[in-house]
Amino acid sequence: SPGLFVFRRRWKKFLFGQAIAHSISDLSRHVTLQIGSLEDYYHFHHSKTIKRSTFSSRGPHSFLRMDPKVKWLQQQEVKRRVKR
Amino acid sequence: HVRSNQQFPSFNDPLWSNMWYMHCGERVRHCRSEMNILSAWQRGYTGKNVVVTILDDGIEKNHPDLIQNYDGRASYDVNGDDDDPTPRYDASNENKHGTRCAGEVAASANNSYCIVGIAYNANIGGIRMLDGDVTDVVEAKSLGIRPEHIDIYSASWGPDDDGKTVDGPGVLAKQAFETGIKKGREGKGSIFVWASGNGGKEGDYCSCDGYTNSIYTISISSATETGKKPWYLEECASTLATTYSSGAFYDRKIVTTDLRHRCTDGHTGTSVSAPMATGILALALEANPSLTWRDVQHLIIKTSRPAHMQTTDWRTNGAGRRVSHLFGFGLKDADALVVEAKKWKTVPSQHVCIGSSDKRHTSIPADQPVQMATKTNACADHADQHVVYLEHVVVRVSILHPYRGDLKINLISPSGTNSQLLGKRLHDNSNEGFKNWEFMTVHCWGETAEGEWTLEIFDSLTRIRNPHLQAKLKEWTLILYGTAEYPYNMVNSHHSRSRMLEITASELEPSKAAFYHNQMEIVEDEDEYTAVPGRHGSLTGPCHTECGDQGCDGPDANQCLNCVHFSLGSAKTGRKCVSSCPSGFFEDNTARKCRKCYKGCETCMGRNPNQCTACRRGFYHHQETNTCMTLCPAGYYSEESHKHCLKCHQRCKKCVGEPDKCTVCKDRFSLVGDSCIPECSPGMYFNMEAMRCEGCHPSCQTCAGPGREECIQCAKDFHLHEGRCVPACSEGFYPEEVYSLPHKVCRRCEYNCASCEGSGKNCIKCQEGFSLLSGSCVTNHTCHNADETFCEMVKSNKLCERKLFIQFCCRACLLAG
């Protein structure tokens, strides 16, 4: 319904490089994924975060947010897209 | 119509003859203009070595009409995270969309199956990304799959077209577009084609879709077989061009490939048009693979044709190009596109000039247009940003508004081109306004950027609102894209110039006509039209009949040395003798010259603004002041059949269409329907039967009738609760202030809360079976698996202080200490 957002367990963040992304994901037990052909943007996934929720999650990614090498972090929100 | 070679071999694909949009040249067809695809094929362009992908719900890669051209490297399954884009099959064939779009582009020719794709030798792939949760990451990933391999990404989806959604690409999808145009196709830029929108019936406006409204996407709209607007089509200023699609139920639809190895003749919507445009672009990329993403947009604008696309919205911009909010620059022409593409020279680099933001908060009173002007030198003092010739123009706007759908926004360029950036959207009752929303127009393409730009905002009062709440423009910024040099070389420019000269003055809007008079130098001047000594008598033939007694230098009307009747033009630019002055000029009998009327006048008695006797198209004649105006002033309405400004009823401050169809009333009158009735004092309403003011229910401050359910605003200390005004909210509700209302509204407390204070999240009493914990209600049940380690994790992460986790074994852990 309008105004209802669904959040997914995956997070993206902006870093300085792939090696740093992997080291951070190892420490925080996240899985790192490449986002298409975008450089310095990584997609993080943690099995302990609620898979799909109507509330923004405040789970294990808090460790990610606290890392000084992380410039920007955003939880994925499901968007309504329709075929035309 | 262009060359249609009768010798062109017919295909054996069974639905070839049903592809009506390929055969418009035949007399029996309803479509009157060709997209000239056959002609492009005849030149040998069929999409060879061009790679296209369809961003959608998958592609049936083993469909017999697609298998030959299927390209696995142009495909991916983002939903399933693997290389196989095969759609998920279900009983309703929900995921047929991508396969249908793919067939339009690259179905094989002459294989005795279904149809012939527009680029029937192109490589086709599919990116499965719509059959699952779509997030910013999913979109960014999809838009950036193998940009070095894929040439064109075709998307026929977007945010809801319900007429109330304002949504666009997120941070990452925007980044993917930018990366694509910078690095895709070895630096020439990925081509993103987008369906302009399907919400015509919902009154949607495609500028509220940030994908189709982006400078990086080629926004494609649709026309029916007879060149009309289909019911689903949305309009906006960012639409670049059009292809045929479908219309009402009796109009033919599009034939293409379908799921489960089938064919269909029922494909419809703007989804038809984007892949059709994609196929045509594949032909152009075969003709010239070195085209950049901006070359492609320039080419589309140069070669698309308004012919037979039916709308009154066609206008000519300051660069001489005809453009409409429905069809962009017109119907795509494949033949013209490949011919131009073949000889194309890359346009100069793109400059971006970002104007300074105007942050003055401006109130926008209802029903009165508000104009904000800004003068720009288009960054002339920064060589790397200087924009002389325009491409896209973006206006970034922040507006507060209690009912967003009532807003209309226009942008007027220095050349006078008026783009409607936003139309009224009746279904959009959001109070969120626009926050840094970027509206884009292509209508000023080719014009010069320098000069005065005007943003016009109109807040039309279409529903009952709190009269004290006004819309407010918080900030706006003009962003100009374009080039410092003229973008076309002489070979290329020949075509456009010849097109320009085909436009007659009567076709132009008044402001453009004035501009063109300057461009074509048909300006009058004050110097005398006298004979040149020594040249008289050198002719052997007769002079033009309009030449006077001083003779001529040649046989034409522009070679006279004086005139019998009137002279038109100037000495600098050439003038000629005419028997009567054309429209826009009046006859100065003393000087025997045609002198220009004031801007907007079609005919006039003199050059002053109040001497107009008839107005040009787009202007209304005010008979009391003899002036021409684009908008009738307050107290007058525009009478469309004769284009006059006529007086409203004495009670109306403003009216539309008829004198007593009021939209705004004079002081001491209120609008009811479209009539102005005497205004009643607070707490009263006007009883139409008794024709007198009568009292509202005591709980109402204003009302539409005597009942307690007819309050418009609640009386002091009353709150709105389920349609009534009540002194206090009932249990389980709390009063909350609402931006657009003068009184509070009762909102429900959080789930499981019986009574709350201040906000829904501050519970003071829980429902049975729940206990109060930090303002929330937690279940009385306890968790069985809450061991010591688990509770330590709960404690160290302070989960019980967080609303989301408060049901999360908190009680069990608390009881366990």
PDB file of C-alpha atoms in Angstrom, chain B residues 7-119:
ATOM      1  CA  GLN B   7      11.216  -5.527 -55.460  1.00  0.00           C
ATOM      2  CA  PHE B   8      11.862  -5.963 -51.762  1.00  0.00           C
ATOM      3  CA  PRO B   9      11.401  -9.687 -51.035  1.00  0.00           C
ATOM      4  CA  SER B  10       8.472 -10.578 -48.874  1.00  0.00           C
ATOM      5  CA  PHE B  11       9.253 -12.654 -45.801  1.00  0.00           C
ATOM      6  CA  ASN B  12       7.808 -16.082 -45.148  1.00  0.00           C
ATOM      7  CA  ASP B  13       7.183 -15.354 -41.478  1.00  0.00           C
ATOM      8  CA  PRO B  14       3.418 -15.960 -41.093  1.00  0.00           C
ATOM      9  CA  LEU B  15       2.608 -12.699 -39.298  1.00  0.00           C
ATOM     10  CA  TRP B  16       4.722 -10.508 -41.570  1.00  0.00           C
ATOM     11  CA  SER B  17       1.670  -9.132 -43.348  1.00  0.00           C
ATOM     12  CA  ASN B  18       0.033  -8.312 -39.972  1.00  0.00           C
ATOM     13  CA  MET B  19       2.903  -5.994 -39.048  1.00  0.00           C
ATOM     14  CA  TRP B  20       0.901  -2.961 -40.198  1.00  0.00           C
ATOM     15  CA  TYR B  21       3.449  -0.477 -38.863  1.00  0.00           C
ATOM     16  CA  MET B  22       5.929  -1.808 -41.453  1.00  0.00           C
ATOM     17  CA  HIS B  23       3.526  -1.286 -44.346  1.00  0.00           C
ATOM     18  CA  CYS B  24       2.154   2.228 -43.885  1.00  0.00           C
ATOM     19  CA  GLY B  25       3.243   3.110 -47.423  1.00  0.00           C
ATOM     20  CA  GLU B  26       0.542   0.901 -48.838  1.00  0.00           C
ATOM     21  CA  ARG B  27      -2.571   2.864 -49.616  1.00  0.00           C
ATOM     22  CA  VAL B  28      -4.965   0.573 -47.789  1.00  0.00           C
ATOM     23  CA  ARG B  29      -3.310   1.220 -44.429  1.00  0.00           C
ATOM     24  CA  HIS B  30      -4.669   3.591 -41.805  1.00  0.00           C
ATOM     25  CA  CYS B  31      -1.240   4.839 -40.809  1.00  0.00           C
ATOM     26  CA  ARG B  32      -0.295   7.761 -43.009  1.00  0.00           C
ATOM     27  CA  SER B  33       3.370   8.179 -42.132  1.00  0.00           C
ATOM     28  CA  GLU B  34       6.022   5.522 -42.447  1.00  0.00           C
ATOM     29  CA  MET B  35       8.709   4.797 -39.884  1.00  0.00           C
ATOM     30  CA  ASN B  36      10.619   3.849 -43.061  1.00  0.00           C
ATOM     31  CA  ILE B  37      12.061   0.651 -41.639  1.00  0.00           C
ATOM     32  CA  LEU B  38      11.952  -1.182 -44.992  1.00  0.00           C
ATOM     33  CA  SER B  39      13.908   1.629 -46.584  1.00  0.00           C
ATOM     34  CA  ALA B  40      16.608   1.320 -43.939  1.00  0.00           C
ATOM     35  CA  TRP B  41      16.727  -2.436 -44.582  1.00  0.00           C
ATOM     36  CA  GLN B  42      17.033  -1.756 -48.296  1.00  0.00           C
ATOM     37  CA  ARG B  43      20.165   0.223 -47.534  1.00  0.00           C
ATOM     38  CA  GLY B  44      21.522  -2.932 -45.920  1.00  0.00           C
ATOM     39  CA  TYR B  45      21.049  -2.117 -42.227  1.00  0.00           C
ATOM     40  CA  THR B  46      19.469  -4.908 -40.191  1.00  0.00           C
ATOM     41  CA  GLY B  47      21.241  -4.559 -36.838  1.00  0.00           C
ATOM     42  CA  LYS B  48      24.290  -6.748 -37.537  1.00  0.00           C
ATOM     43  CA  ASN B  49      26.893  -6.674 -34.741  1.00  0.00           C
ATOM     44  CA  VAL B  50      24.707  -4.500 -32.537  1.00  0.00           C
ATOM     45  CA  VAL B  51      23.940  -5.915 -29.085  1.00  0.00           C
ATOM     46  CA  VAL B  52      20.621  -5.173 -27.411  1.00  0.00           C
ATOM     47  CA  THR B  53      19.325  -6.309 -24.046  1.00  0.00           C
ATOM     48  CA  ILE B  54      15.835  -6.109 -22.602  1.00  0.00           C
ATOM     49  CA  LEU B  55      15.629  -5.210 -18.903  1.00  0.00           C
ATOM     50  CA  ASP B  56      12.464  -6.993 -17.856  1.00  0.00           C
ATOM     51  CA  ASP B  57      11.015 -10.226 -16.485  1.00  0.00           C
ATOM     52  CA  GLY B  58      13.326 -12.477 -18.505  1.00  0.00           C
ATOM     53  CA  ILE B  59      13.598 -13.694 -22.082  1.00  0.00           C
ATOM     54  CA  GLU B  60      12.624 -17.063 -23.530  1.00  0.00           C
ATOM     55  CA  LYS B  61      16.036 -17.724 -25.035  1.00  0.00           C
ATOM     56  CA  ASN B  62      14.966 -20.887 -26.857  1.00  0.00           C
ATOM     57  CA  HIS B  63      11.963 -19.284 -28.566  1.00  0.00           C
ATOM     58  CA  PRO B  64      12.288 -20.367 -32.214  1.00  0.00           C
ATOM     59  CA  ASP B  65      12.118 -16.758 -33.392  1.00  0.00           C
ATOM     60  CA  LEU B  66      14.776 -15.559 -30.910  1.00  0.00           C
ATOM     61  CA  ILE B  67      17.176 -18.471 -30.619  1.00  0.00           C
ATOM     62  CA  GLN B  68      19.171 -17.535 -33.710  1.00  0.00           C
ATOM     63  CA  ASN B  69      19.961 -14.029 -32.436  1.00  0.00           C
ATOM     64  CA  TYR B  70      20.124 -14.873 -28.734  1.00  0.00           C
ATOM     65  CA  ASP B  71      23.246 -13.568 -27.029  1.00  0.00           C
ATOM     66  CA  GLY B  72      24.078 -15.122 -23.656  1.00  0.00           C
ATOM     67  CA  ARG B  73      26.635 -12.404 -22.923  1.00  0.00           C
ATOM     68  CA  ALA B  74      23.880  -9.797 -23.206  1.00  0.00           C
ATOM     69  CA  SER B  75      21.828 -11.689 -20.637  1.00  0.00           C
ATOM     70  CA  TYR B  76      21.732 -12.214 -16.886  1.00  0.00           C
ATOM     71  CA  ASP B  77      19.293 -13.242 -14.179  1.00  0.00           C
ATOM     72  CA  VAL B  78      19.607 -10.620 -11.459  1.00  0.00           C
ATOM     73  CA  ASN B  79      16.668 -12.104  -9.539  1.00  0.00           C
ATOM     74  CA  GLY B  80      18.225 -15.563  -9.438  1.00  0.00           C
ATOM     75  CA  ASP B  81      21.844 -14.347  -9.595  1.00  0.00           C
ATOM     76  CA  ASP B  82      22.894 -16.599 -12.479  1.00  0.00           C
ATOM     77  CA  ASP B  83      23.446 -16.376 -16.227  1.00  0.00           C
ATOM     78  CA  ASP B  84      20.139 -17.864 -17.346  1.00  0.00           C
ATOM     79  CA  PRO B  85      17.455 -15.200 -17.992  1.00  0.00           C
ATOM     80  CA  THR B  86      14.682 -17.694 -18.766  1.00  0.00           C
ATOM     81  CA  PRO B  87      11.391 -16.359 -17.364  1.00  0.00           C
ATOM     82  CA  ARG B  88       9.547 -18.067 -14.507  1.00  0.00           C
ATOM     83  CA  TYR B  89       6.553 -19.838 -16.004  1.00  0.00           C
ATOM     84  CA  ASP B  90       3.205 -19.676 -14.264  1.00  0.00           C
ATOM     85  CA  ALA B  91      -0.400 -20.307 -15.203  1.00  0.00           C
ATOM     86  CA  SER B  92      -1.131 -16.691 -16.038  1.00  0.00           C
ATOM     87  CA  ASN B  93       2.006 -16.207 -18.144  1.00  0.00           C
ATOM     88  CA  GLU B  94       2.762 -13.148 -16.067  1.00  0.00           C
ATOM     89  CA  ASN B  95       6.364 -13.079 -17.217  1.00  0.00           C
ATOM     90  CA  LYS B  96       5.783 -12.728 -20.934  1.00  0.00           C
ATOM     91  CA  HIS B  97       6.753  -9.079 -21.133  1.00  0.00           C
ATOM     92  CA  GLY B  98      10.485  -9.368 -21.795  1.00  0.00           C
ATOM     93  CA  THR B  99      10.035 -12.030 -24.480  1.00  0.00           C
ATOM     94  CA  ARG B 100       7.445  -9.893 -26.252  1.00  0.00           C
ATOM     95  CA  CYS B 101       9.724  -6.840 -26.218  1.00  0.00           C
ATOM     96  CA  ALA B 102      12.702  -8.880 -27.438  1.00  0.00           C
ATOM     97  CA  GLY B 103      10.797 -10.163 -30.479  1.00  0.00           C
ATOM     98  CA  GLU B 104       9.992  -6.655 -31.626  1.00  0.00           C
ATOM     99  CA  VAL B 105      13.701  -5.868 -31.716  1.00  0.00           C
ATOM    100  CA  ALA B 106      15.342  -9.000 -33.065  1.00  0.00           C
ATOM    101  CA  ALA B 107      12.983 -11.800 -34.102  1.00  0.00           C
ATOM    102  CA  SER B 108      14.622 -13.682 -36.959  1.00  0.00           C
ATOM    103  CA  ALA B 109      13.584 -13.008 -40.538  1.00  0.00           C
ATOM    104  CA  ASN B 110      12.471 -15.600 -43.066  1.00  0.00           C
ATOM    105  CA  ASN B 111      12.389 -18.527 -40.657  1.00  0.00           C
ATOM    106  CA  SER B 112       8.675 -19.231 -41.168  1.00  0.00           C
ATOM    107  CA  TYR B 113       7.991 -18.346 -37.548  1.00  0.00           C
ATOM    108  CA  CYS B 114       5.997 -15.427 -36.086  1.00  0.00           C
ATOM    109  CA  ILE B 115       7.351 -12.085 -37.177  1.00  0.00           C
ATOM    110  CA  VAL B 116      10.350 -10.107 -38.402  1.00  0.00           C
ATOM    111  CA  GLY B 117      12.190  -7.992 -35.817  1.00  0.00           C
ATOM    112  CA  ILE B 118      13.057  -4.412 -36.703  1.00  0.00           C
ATOM    113  CA  ALA B 119      16.751  -5.227 -36.275  1.00  0.00           C
TER     114      ALA B 119
END
